[in-house]
Amino acid sequence: MYHLVQDKPVVQKYGGTSVGSLERIQNVARRVAEQHKQGLKKVAIVVSAMSGETNRLVDLVSGINPHASLRNYDMAVSAGEQVAVALMAAALEKEGVASYGFLAYQLGIVTDSLHSKARIRDIDCTKLYKCWEEGIIPVVAGFQGVTEDMEITTLGRGGSDTSAVALAVALDAGFCEINTDVDGVYTADPRVVPQAKLVEEMDFEVALEMASLGSKVLHSRCVELGAKYQMPIIVRSTFQPNDHQRTRIMSFQAQRRLEAPVVSGVTLDRNVVRMSLTHLPSKPGLIATVFDKIAKSGVNVDIIVHNKHEESDSVRLGFTIGAADLVRTQDMLQRWCEELGPQVKCTAERGLAKVSVVGLGMQSHPGVASQVFTVLEKEGVAIHMISTSEIKISSVVAEADAEKASRALHAAFIEE
Ligand code: ADP
Ligand code: ASP
Ligand code: MG
């Protein structure tokens, strides 16, 4: 019997691999129909595009025009979810359950207009309640949104997790289930670090750091929303039975935090590009102008390094951005550098990755940073940039060294 939380609705999200073939879609539909027959009546299903489909659409857009407007990009890349929704609803019908598919505009998943990284503002659940009254299972497209002007938006790569948690919040669900191709959240990507262990219970804070530092299993904004609205997130495998191990992400008691491990996870983000601006005139306000321009183009900047060259009275600025923002950032900065003068240069460096250790226990354990650097040095891994906070230490390294660095850090901090 499926365990319901005070008869509250449940949102189940199925990711790309989980719906990657007709057979897999039918398997998911079988599981959902079975639970529906056992009493899970108020369930909403969120699906991603079939695996590989969104990448294919991204390649089509950049193949036709790498400088395409983000409005056109969103219109193209959101299309994969439409097919997946319709196939899932049809598969449920085949299992003998009525089902309706909804795209973002049909339901009213309203976002701001920041194309390719839009944020959800509101979700109208009226049609979902109506479905439940009539015994229909609604299937909702993840990743997509619509602006108040009916423009199609997307939430950023991996954004279906965020669609699901936002929907769970809007429905006041008991929890949001993220069904994926691993058993839950591990201490590191199990595909990179074979010794990684499943974490059965995880605090929102650690999950958020891990997600925002590149652990692909959860979109970081879905964890942000979960934490803000105290919506428990269950991460489990689509391919395992209901009683199999899984991860529960929620707020645990302060008491447990005191005993939190120093390092609870190692993350690897391959999606790192370092931009450098050299020979910038050392003028007040110039640095603010650079980051203002970048922010206005909707690009998130991560690690920043600023050096002043006293002799030439010039400034060198280095910062990292996500690879998907490279073309836009470069176009914009190159134009601006030309305006500043021929000596100002803008360069981009690929082939980098960010490896981080994350843990609430770091707050009360000094010396973690020096240990990280010692481990990396022993492995012969050169560090290009460093960034720290109370609960994480990130190092930008050559992408070729990143997996080795992850395994060494995991061995030193988690397997010790
Ligand atoms: P989905 O298509 O279901 O959204 P994703 O590919 O986006 O799935 O995310 C699942 C993948 O995340 C796993 O296959 C795994 O390789 C990767 N991953 C990265 N870090 C972790 C981690 N700490 N724990 C579990 N999986 C991780
Ligand atoms: N299909 C989208 C992507 O590949 C959204 C998702 O998978 O969550 O990024
Ligand atoms: Mg995903």
GROMACS .gro file of C-alpha atoms and ligand atoms in nm:
model
  453
    1MET     CA    1   0.000   0.000   0.000
    2TYR     CA    2   0.127   0.343  -0.088
    3HIS     CA    3   0.185   0.568   0.216
    4LEU     CA    4  -0.004   0.892   0.191
    5VAL     CA    5   0.080   1.193   0.406
    6GLN     CA    6  -0.252   1.306   0.560
    7ASP     CA    7  -0.422   1.250   0.228
    8LYS     CA    8  -0.212   1.524   0.072
    9PRO     CA    9  -0.139   1.521  -0.303
   10VAL     CA   10   0.190   1.379  -0.433
   11VAL     CA   11   0.399   1.503  -0.724
   12GLN     CA   12   0.615   1.246  -0.904
   13LYS     CA   13   0.878   1.360  -1.153
   14TYR     CA   14   1.035   1.124  -1.403
   15GLY     CA   15   1.361   1.234  -1.568
   16GLY     CA   16   1.496   1.182  -1.919
   17THR     CA   17   1.643   0.833  -1.872
   18SER     CA   18   1.328   0.718  -1.691
   19VAL     CA   19   1.122   0.805  -2.001
   20GLY     CA   20   1.402   0.732  -2.250
   21SER     CA   21   1.216   0.466  -2.453
   22LEU     CA   22   0.859   0.354  -2.516
   23GLU     CA   23   0.918   0.055  -2.293
   24ARG     CA   24   1.042   0.275  -2.007
   25ILE     CA   25   0.746   0.510  -2.044
   26GLN     CA   26   0.511   0.214  -2.026
   27ASN     CA   27   0.691   0.085  -1.714
   28VAL     CA   28   0.646   0.421  -1.542
   29ALA     CA   29   0.280   0.428  -1.646
   30ARG     CA   30   0.236   0.079  -1.500
   31ARG     CA   31   0.382   0.190  -1.164
   32VAL     CA   32   0.168   0.504  -1.154
   33ALA     CA   33  -0.151   0.320  -1.255
   34GLU     CA   34  -0.084   0.055  -0.991
   35GLN     CA   35  -0.045   0.319  -0.718
   36HIS     CA   36  -0.357   0.497  -0.844
   37LYS     CA   37  -0.556   0.175  -0.811
   38GLN     CA   38  -0.417   0.133  -0.457
   39GLY     CA   39  -0.553   0.472  -0.352
   40LEU     CA   40  -0.307   0.738  -0.468
   41LYS     CA   41  -0.576   0.945  -0.639
   42LYS     CA   42  -0.427   1.295  -0.605
   43VAL     CA   43  -0.109   1.244  -0.800
   44ALA     CA   44   0.044   1.476  -1.061
   45ILE     CA   45   0.317   1.345  -1.290
   46VAL     CA   46   0.591   1.576  -1.422
   47VAL     CA   47   0.806   1.453  -1.710
   48SER     CA   48   1.127   1.563  -1.881
   49ALA     CA   49   1.202   1.512  -2.248
   50MET     CA   50   1.322   1.163  -2.346
   51SER     CA   51   1.698   1.133  -2.277
   52GLY     CA   52   1.916   1.297  -2.540
   53GLU     CA   53   1.626   1.490  -2.690
   54THR     CA   54   1.696   1.828  -2.530
   55ASN     CA   55   2.064   1.800  -2.627
   56ARG     CA   56   1.956   1.729  -2.982
   57LEU     CA   57   1.732   2.038  -2.985
   58VAL     CA   58   2.008   2.257  -2.835
   59ASP     CA   59   2.245   2.136  -3.110
   60LEU     CA   60   1.986   2.215  -3.376
   61VAL     CA   61   1.950   2.575  -3.254
   62SER     CA   62   2.322   2.635  -3.220
   63GLY     CA   63   2.375   2.460  -3.555
   64ILE     CA   64   2.148   2.707  -3.731
   65ASN     CA   65   2.274   3.011  -3.537
   66PRO     CA   66   2.500   3.009  -3.230
   67HIS     CA   67   2.390   3.369  -3.165
   68ALA     CA   68   2.016   3.286  -3.180
   69SER     CA   69   1.797   3.495  -2.952
   70LEU     CA   70   1.703   3.322  -2.630
   71ARG     CA   71   1.336   3.354  -2.723
   72ASN     CA   72   1.399   3.131  -3.024
   73TYR     CA   73   1.622   2.902  -2.820
   74ASP     CA   74   1.345   2.847  -2.564
   75MET     CA   75   1.085   2.783  -2.831
   76ALA     CA   76   1.301   2.506  -2.978
   77VAL     CA   77   1.443   2.338  -2.669
   78SER     CA   78   1.113   2.324  -2.478
   79ALA     CA   79   0.966   2.099  -2.749
   80GLY     CA   80   1.104   1.769  -2.616
   81GLU     CA   81   0.875   1.777  -2.313
   82GLN     CA   82   0.563   1.808  -2.531
   83VAL     CA   83   0.626   1.467  -2.686
   84ALA     CA   84   0.712   1.303  -2.352
   85VAL     CA   85   0.393   1.436  -2.188
   86ALA     CA   86   0.170   1.306  -2.465
   87LEU     CA   87   0.339   0.964  -2.468
   88MET     CA   88   0.310   0.930  -2.089
   89ALA     CA   89  -0.059   1.025  -2.091
   90ALA     CA   90  -0.120   0.777  -2.375
   91ALA     CA   91   0.071   0.506  -2.184
   92LEU     CA   92  -0.149   0.565  -1.877
   93GLU     CA   93  -0.459   0.532  -2.093
   94LYS     CA   94  -0.324   0.198  -2.208
   95GLU     CA   95  -0.301   0.095  -1.839
   96GLY     CA   96  -0.671   0.169  -1.806
   97VAL     CA   97  -0.644   0.508  -1.631
   98ALA     CA   98  -0.771   0.831  -1.780
   99SER     CA   99  -0.492   1.086  -1.821
  100TYR     CA  100  -0.452   1.440  -1.958
  101GLY     CA  101  -0.125   1.597  -2.058
  102PHE     CA  102  -0.060   1.969  -1.997
  103LEU     CA  103   0.204   2.198  -2.141
  104ALA     CA  104   0.310   2.495  -1.929
  105TYR     CA  105   0.088   2.742  -2.114
  106GLN     CA  106  -0.217   2.516  -2.089
  107LEU     CA  107  -0.186   2.485  -1.714
  108GLY     CA  108  -0.055   2.833  -1.637
  109ILE     CA  109   0.302   2.778  -1.515
  110VAL     CA  110   0.381   3.149  -1.521
  111THR     CA  111   0.744   3.262  -1.517
  112ASP     CA  112   0.938   3.585  -1.549
  113SER     CA  113   1.075   3.663  -1.894
  114LEU     CA  114   1.439   3.570  -1.837
  115HIS     CA  115   1.456   3.330  -2.132
  116SER     CA  116   1.661   3.010  -2.080
  117LYS     CA  117   1.676   3.067  -1.700
  118ALA     CA  118   1.324   3.176  -1.617
  119ARG     CA  119   1.191   3.164  -1.261
  120ILE     CA  120   0.844   3.036  -1.179
  121ARG     CA  121   0.613   3.303  -1.034
  122ASP     CA  122   0.285   3.122  -1.012
  123ILE     CA  123   0.114   2.796  -1.101
  124ASP     CA  124  -0.258   2.772  -1.157
  125CYS     CA  125  -0.370   2.434  -1.024
  126THR     CA  126  -0.740   2.464  -1.114
  127LYS     CA  127  -0.720   2.215  -1.400
  128LEU     CA  128  -0.534   1.964  -1.184
  129TYR     CA  129  -0.804   1.971  -0.914
  130LYS     CA  130  -1.063   1.919  -1.185
  131CYS     CA  131  -0.871   1.619  -1.319
  132TRP     CA  132  -0.865   1.459  -0.974
  133GLU     CA  133  -1.239   1.514  -0.929
  134GLU     CA  134  -1.290   1.319  -1.249
  135GLY     CA  135  -1.041   1.041  -1.170
  136ILE     CA  136  -0.794   1.164  -1.431
  137ILE     CA  137  -0.414   1.160  -1.379
  138PRO     CA  138  -0.260   1.486  -1.499
  139VAL     CA  139   0.081   1.473  -1.669
  140VAL     CA  140   0.264   1.806  -1.674
  141ALA     CA  141   0.556   1.918  -1.891
  142GLY     CA  142   0.864   1.996  -1.687
  143PHE     CA  143   1.128   2.255  -1.781
  144GLN     CA  144   0.880   2.488  -1.958
  145GLY     CA  145   0.705   2.804  -1.850
  146VAL     CA  146   0.504   3.082  -2.005
  147THR     CA  147   0.526   3.456  -1.941
  148GLU     CA  148   0.224   3.676  -1.878
  149ASP     CA  149   0.253   3.772  -2.248
  150MET     CA  150   0.227   3.405  -2.348
  151GLU     CA  151   0.593   3.378  -2.444
  152ILE     CA  152   0.747   3.032  -2.401
  153THR     CA  153   1.031   3.014  -2.150
  154THR     CA  154   1.253   2.739  -2.008
  155LEU     CA  155   1.391   2.710  -1.656
  156GLY     CA  156   1.753   2.614  -1.738
  157ARG     CA  157   1.900   2.270  -1.811
  158GLY     CA  158   1.780   2.011  -1.564
  159GLY     CA  159   1.486   2.238  -1.476
  160SER     CA  160   1.214   1.972  -1.464
  161ASP     CA  161   1.312   1.904  -1.103
  162THR     CA  162   1.224   2.266  -1.029
  163SER     CA  163   0.892   2.236  -1.216
  164ALA     CA  164   0.807   1.936  -0.997
  165VAL     CA  165   0.892   2.094  -0.663
  166ALA     CA  166   0.718   2.421  -0.760
  167LEU     CA  167   0.409   2.222  -0.850
  168ALA     CA  168   0.429   2.032  -0.520
  169VAL     CA  169   0.441   2.365  -0.335
  170ALA     CA  170   0.149   2.507  -0.534
  171LEU     CA  171  -0.057   2.192  -0.461
  172ASP     CA  172   0.048   2.181  -0.094
  173ALA     CA  173   0.164   1.825  -0.158
  174GLY     CA  174   0.292   1.592   0.113
  175PHE     CA  175   0.623   1.553  -0.071
  176CYS     CA  176   0.780   1.566  -0.414
  177GLU     CA  177   0.928   1.248  -0.554
  178ILE     CA  178   1.216   1.283  -0.801
  179ASN     CA  179   1.245   0.955  -0.991
  180THR     CA  180   1.577   0.919  -1.169
  181ASP     CA  181   1.843   0.672  -1.285
  182VAL     CA  182   2.031   0.641  -0.952
  183ASP     CA  183   1.904   0.528  -0.610
  184GLY     CA  184   1.927   0.875  -0.459
  185VAL     CA  185   2.185   1.140  -0.374
  186TYR     CA  186   2.531   0.994  -0.315
  187THR     CA  187   2.837   1.139  -0.143
  188ALA     CA  188   2.974   1.196  -0.497
  189ASP     CA  189   2.862   1.115  -0.851
  190PRO     CA  190   2.861   0.731  -0.842
  191ARG     CA  191   2.963   0.729  -1.208
  192VAL     CA  192   3.286   0.913  -1.121
  193VAL     CA  193   3.358   0.784  -0.769
  194PRO     CA  194   3.262   0.415  -0.747
  195GLN     CA  195   3.307   0.424  -0.365
  196ALA     CA  196   3.036   0.690  -0.329
  197LYS     CA  197   2.772   0.606  -0.068
  198LEU     CA  198   2.401   0.673  -0.077
  199VAL     CA  199   2.294   0.939   0.173
  200GLU     CA  200   1.959   0.837   0.318
  201GLU     CA  201   1.881   1.167   0.488
  202MET     CA  202   2.013   1.500   0.376
  203ASP     CA  203   1.957   1.854   0.499
  204PHE     CA  204   1.829   2.108   0.249
  205GLU     CA  205   2.142   2.315   0.313
  206VAL     CA  206   2.385   2.041   0.207
  207ALA     CA  207   2.163   1.937  -0.085
  208LEU     CA  208   2.152   2.297  -0.203
  209GLU     CA  209   2.530   2.338  -0.194
  210MET     CA  210   2.577   2.006  -0.374
  211ALA     CA  211   2.321   2.092  -0.640
  212SER     CA  212   2.453   2.441  -0.699
  213LEU     CA  213   2.811   2.311  -0.717
  214GLY     CA  214   2.723   2.091  -1.010
  215SER     CA  215   2.591   1.763  -0.870
  216LYS     CA  216   2.355   1.699  -1.159
  217VAL     CA  217   2.107   1.478  -0.977
  218LEU     CA  218   1.899   1.779  -0.863
  219HIS     CA  219   1.849   2.122  -1.021
  220SER     CA  220   1.963   2.372  -0.760
  221ARG     CA  221   1.649   2.585  -0.775
  222CYS     CA  222   1.434   2.283  -0.690
  223VAL     CA  223   1.626   2.245  -0.362
  224GLU     CA  224   1.600   2.621  -0.302
  225LEU     CA  225   1.222   2.599  -0.336
  226GLY     CA  226   1.205   2.287  -0.120
  227ALA     CA  227   1.396   2.463   0.156
  228LYS     CA  228   1.195   2.785   0.130
  229TYR     CA  229   0.859   2.610   0.150
  230GLN     CA  230   0.971   2.312   0.360
  231MET     CA  231   0.865   2.068   0.090
  232PRO     CA  232   1.033   1.730   0.149
  233ILE     CA  233   1.206   1.593  -0.162
  234ILE     CA  234   1.246   1.219  -0.209
  235VAL     CA  235   1.508   1.111  -0.465
  236ARG     CA  236   1.469   0.751  -0.580
  237SER     CA  237   1.534   0.521  -0.873
  238THR     CA  238   1.264   0.470  -1.135
  239PHE     CA  239   1.405   0.124  -1.195
  240GLN     CA  240   1.378  -0.013  -0.840
  241PRO     CA  241   1.081  -0.137  -0.637
  242ASN     CA  242   0.899   0.101  -0.401
  243ASP     CA  243   1.071  -0.029  -0.088
  244HIS     CA  244   1.425   0.018  -0.226
  245GLN     CA  245   1.674   0.259  -0.062
  246ARG     CA  246   1.637   0.630  -0.143
  247THR     CA  247   1.730   0.979  -0.020
  248ARG     CA  248   1.501   1.203   0.185
  249ILE     CA  249   1.586   1.573   0.173
  250MET     CA  250   1.427   1.788   0.439
  251SER     CA  251   1.512   2.004   0.743
  252PHE     CA  252   1.656   1.795   1.019
  253GLN     CA  253   1.687   1.905   1.380
  254ALA     CA  254   1.963   2.142   1.489
  255GLN     CA  255   2.092   1.869   1.723
  256ARG     CA  256   2.177   1.648   1.426
  257ARG     CA  257   2.363   1.932   1.259
  258LEU     CA  258   2.612   1.953   1.541
  259GLU     CA  259   2.708   1.597   1.462
  260ALA     CA  260   2.710   1.651   1.087
  261PRO     CA  261   3.012   1.504   0.910
  262VAL     CA  262   3.284   1.755   0.824
  263VAL     CA  263   3.248   1.672   0.457
  264SER     CA  264   2.924   1.514   0.338
  265GLY     CA  265   2.983   1.525  -0.035
  266VAL     CA  266   3.220   1.590  -0.324
  267THR     CA  267   3.085   1.754  -0.639
  268LEU     CA  268   3.218   1.798  -0.988
  269ASP     CA  269   3.100   2.066  -1.229
  270ARG     CA  270   3.237   2.030  -1.582
  271ASN     CA  271   3.044   2.324  -1.706
  272VAL     CA  272   3.305   2.591  -1.621
  273VAL     CA  273   3.457   2.859  -1.845
  274ARG     CA  274   3.705   3.115  -1.716
  275MET     CA  275   3.679   3.463  -1.868
  276SER     CA  276   3.970   3.703  -1.833
  277LEU     CA  277   3.973   4.076  -1.893
  278THR     CA  278   4.324   4.217  -1.903
  279HIS     CA  279   4.468   4.571  -1.904
  280LEU     CA  280   4.145   4.725  -1.779
  281PRO     CA  281   4.203   5.088  -1.680
  282SER     CA  282   4.204   5.124  -1.302
  283LYS     CA  283   3.907   5.360  -1.281
  284PRO     CA  284   3.651   5.376  -1.000
  285GLY     CA  285   3.323   5.212  -1.097
  286LEU     CA  286   3.464   5.007  -1.384
  287ILE     CA  287   3.442   4.671  -1.209
  288ALA     CA  288   3.082   4.744  -1.109
  289THR     CA  289   3.006   4.828  -1.473
  290VAL     CA  290   3.144   4.493  -1.597
  291PHE     CA  291   2.935   4.289  -1.357
  292ASP     CA  292   2.630   4.506  -1.411
  293LYS     CA  293   2.650   4.439  -1.786
  294ILE     CA  294   2.693   4.066  -1.727
  295ALA     CA  295   2.402   4.053  -1.483
  296LYS     CA  296   2.179   4.244  -1.728
  297SER     CA  297   2.245   3.979  -1.991
  298GLY     CA  298   2.113   3.718  -1.747
  299VAL     CA  299   2.450   3.548  -1.691
  300ASN     CA  300   2.547   3.413  -1.347
  301VAL     CA  301   2.905   3.476  -1.245
  302ASP     CA  302   3.067   3.236  -1.004
  303ILE     CA  303   3.427   3.269  -0.877
  304ILE     CA  304   3.584   3.613  -0.921
  305VAL     CA  305   3.953   3.701  -0.899
  306HIS     CA  306   4.071   4.061  -0.919
  307ASN     CA  307   4.438   4.169  -0.949
  308LYS     CA  308   4.573   4.520  -0.967
  309HIS     CA  309   4.896   4.570  -1.156
  310GLU     CA  310   5.055   4.866  -0.974
  311GLU     CA  311   5.322   4.951  -1.234
  312SER     CA  312   5.089   4.989  -1.530
  313ASP     CA  313   4.800   5.101  -1.309
  314SER     CA  314   4.577   4.843  -1.477
  315VAL     CA  315   4.345   4.571  -1.356
  316ARG     CA  316   4.312   4.205  -1.449
  317LEU     CA  317   3.977   4.045  -1.383
  318GLY     CA  318   3.910   3.672  -1.394
  319PHE     CA  319   3.575   3.508  -1.335
  320THR     CA  320   3.395   3.186  -1.417
  321ILE     CA  321   3.063   3.140  -1.595
  322GLY     CA  322   2.863   2.841  -1.719
  323ALA     CA  323   2.960   2.709  -2.064
  324ALA     CA  324   2.608   2.769  -2.199
  325ASP     CA  325   2.653   3.145  -2.143
  326LEU     CA  326   2.989   3.170  -2.320
  327VAL     CA  327   2.883   3.297  -2.664
  328ARG     CA  328   2.656   3.566  -2.523
  329THR     CA  329   2.905   3.684  -2.261
  330GLN     CA  330   3.188   3.692  -2.512
  331ASP     CA  331   2.984   3.886  -2.772
  332MET     CA  332   2.889   4.146  -2.514
  333LEU     CA  333   3.232   4.183  -2.347
  334GLN     CA  334   3.423   4.195  -2.674
  335ARG     CA  335   3.215   4.494  -2.790
  336TRP     CA  336   3.267   4.666  -2.458
  337CYS     CA  337   3.645   4.601  -2.455
  338GLU     CA  338   3.675   4.756  -2.802
  339GLU     CA  339   3.509   5.071  -2.668
  340LEU     CA  340   3.760   5.086  -2.382
  341GLY     CA  341   4.067   5.074  -2.608
  342PRO     CA  342   4.290   4.837  -2.808
  343GLN     CA  343   4.497   4.730  -2.503
  344VAL     CA  344   4.193   4.576  -2.325
  345LYS     CA  345   4.159   4.207  -2.408
  346CYS     CA  346   3.887   3.955  -2.335
  347THR     CA  347   3.970   3.584  -2.345
  348ALA     CA  348   3.783   3.266  -2.258
  349GLU     CA  349   3.938   2.946  -2.132
  350ARG     CA  350   3.757   2.613  -2.160
  351GLY     CA  351   3.871   2.271  -2.045
  352LEU     CA  352   3.825   2.354  -1.676
  353ALA     CA  353   3.611   2.197  -1.406
  354LYS     CA  354   3.520   2.281  -1.049
  355VAL     CA  355   3.567   2.021  -0.777
  356SER     CA  356   3.418   2.099  -0.435
  357VAL     CA  357   3.385   1.947  -0.091
  358VAL     CA  358   3.064   2.029   0.096
  359GLY     CA  359   2.961   1.978   0.458
  360LEU     CA  360   2.785   2.152   0.745
  361GLY     CA  361   3.050   2.022   0.987
  362MET     CA  362   3.313   2.242   0.819
  363GLN     CA  363   3.178   2.535   1.019
  364SER     CA  364   3.328   2.395   1.336
  365HIS     CA  365   3.639   2.230   1.187
  366PRO     CA  366   3.921   2.463   1.089
  367GLY     CA  367   4.189   2.340   0.851
  368VAL     CA  368   3.967   2.170   0.592
  369ALA     CA  369   4.094   2.404   0.320
  370SER     CA  370   4.458   2.321   0.386
  371GLN     CA  371   4.372   1.950   0.380
  372VAL     CA  372   4.198   1.991   0.043
  373PHE     CA  373   4.502   2.162  -0.104
  374THR     CA  374   4.737   1.899   0.040
  375VAL     CA  375   4.532   1.616  -0.114
  376LEU     CA  376   4.523   1.786  -0.455
  377GLU     CA  377   4.893   1.864  -0.443
  378LYS     CA  378   4.976   1.501  -0.362
  379GLU     CA  379   4.777   1.395  -0.668
  380GLY     CA  380   4.967   1.646  -0.881
  381VAL     CA  381   4.652   1.846  -0.954
  382ALA     CA  382   4.714   2.216  -1.019
  383ILE     CA  383   4.455   2.456  -0.876
  384HIS     CA  384   4.358   2.748  -1.101
  385MET     CA  385   4.107   2.927  -0.878
  386ILE     CA  386   3.969   2.882  -0.526
  387SER     CA  387   3.645   2.981  -0.362
  388THR     CA  388   3.528   2.906  -0.009
  389SER     CA  389   3.223   2.957   0.208
  390GLU     CA  390   3.135   2.834   0.557
  391ILE     CA  391   3.026   2.497   0.425
  392LYS     CA  392   3.218   2.439   0.100
  393ILE     CA  393   3.561   2.465  -0.061
  394SER     CA  394   3.577   2.477  -0.441
  395SER     CA  395   3.884   2.444  -0.660
  396VAL     CA  396   3.889   2.509  -1.033
  397VAL     CA  397   4.120   2.253  -1.197
  398ALA     CA  398   4.193   2.125  -1.549
  399GLU     CA  399   3.901   1.913  -1.666
  400ALA     CA  400   4.144   1.630  -1.738
  401ASP     CA  401   4.232   1.619  -1.365
  402ALA     CA  402   3.879   1.659  -1.231
  403GLU     CA  403   3.778   1.294  -1.188
  404LYS     CA  404   4.111   1.206  -1.026
  405ALA     CA  405   4.070   1.504  -0.792
  406SER     CA  406   3.712   1.398  -0.700
  407ARG     CA  407   3.822   1.044  -0.618
  408ALA     CA  408   4.117   1.164  -0.409
  409LEU     CA  409   3.903   1.410  -0.210
  410HIS     CA  410   3.635   1.147  -0.157
  411ALA     CA  411   3.898   0.897  -0.035
  412ALA     CA  412   4.053   1.152   0.200
  413PHE     CA  413   3.737   1.299   0.355
  414ILE     CA  414   3.460   1.043   0.321
  415GLU     CA  415   3.619   0.698   0.306
  416GLU     CA  416   3.879   0.778   0.572
  417ADP     P1  417   1.725   1.287  -1.477
  417ADP     O1  418   1.726   1.271  -1.624
  417ADP     O2  419   1.647   1.182  -1.406
  417ADP     O3  420   1.688   1.425  -1.434
  417ADP     P2  421   2.005   1.348  -1.440
  417ADP     O4  422   2.094   1.289  -1.543
  417ADP     O5  423   1.970   1.492  -1.454
  417ADP     O6  424   1.873   1.258  -1.430
  417ADP     O7  425   2.068   1.326  -1.296
  417ADP     C1  426   2.105   1.197  -1.253
  417ADP     C2  427   2.256   1.179  -1.265
  417ADP     O8  428   2.321   1.268  -1.175
  417ADP     C3  429   2.306   1.043  -1.225
  417ADP     O9  430   2.302   0.952  -1.331
  417ADP     C4  431   2.449   1.071  -1.176
  417ADP    O10  432   2.546   1.034  -1.269
  417ADP     C5  433   2.453   1.222  -1.160
  417ADP     N1  434   2.503   1.264  -1.028
  417ADP     C6  435   2.594   1.363  -1.008
  417ADP     N2  436   2.623   1.378  -0.879
  417ADP     C7  437   2.545   1.289  -0.812
  417ADP     C8  438   2.528   1.257  -0.674
  417ADP     N3  439   2.596   1.323  -0.578
  417ADP     N4  440   2.441   1.161  -0.641
  417ADP     C9  441   2.371   1.095  -0.736
  417ADP     N5  442   2.383   1.120  -0.868
  417ADP    C10  443   2.468   1.216  -0.907
  418ASP     N1  444   1.481   1.819  -2.064
  418ASP     C1  445   1.548   1.925  -1.994
  418ASP     C2  446   1.699   1.909  -2.000
  418ASP     O1  447   1.748   1.813  -2.058
  418ASP     C3  448   1.498   1.940  -1.853
  418ASP     C4  449   1.534   1.826  -1.758
  418ASP     O2  450   1.582   1.721  -1.800
  418ASP     O3  451   1.511   1.845  -1.638
  418ASP     O4  452   1.768   1.994  -1.951
  419MG      MG  453   1.797   1.605  -1.425
   0.00000   0.00000   0.00000
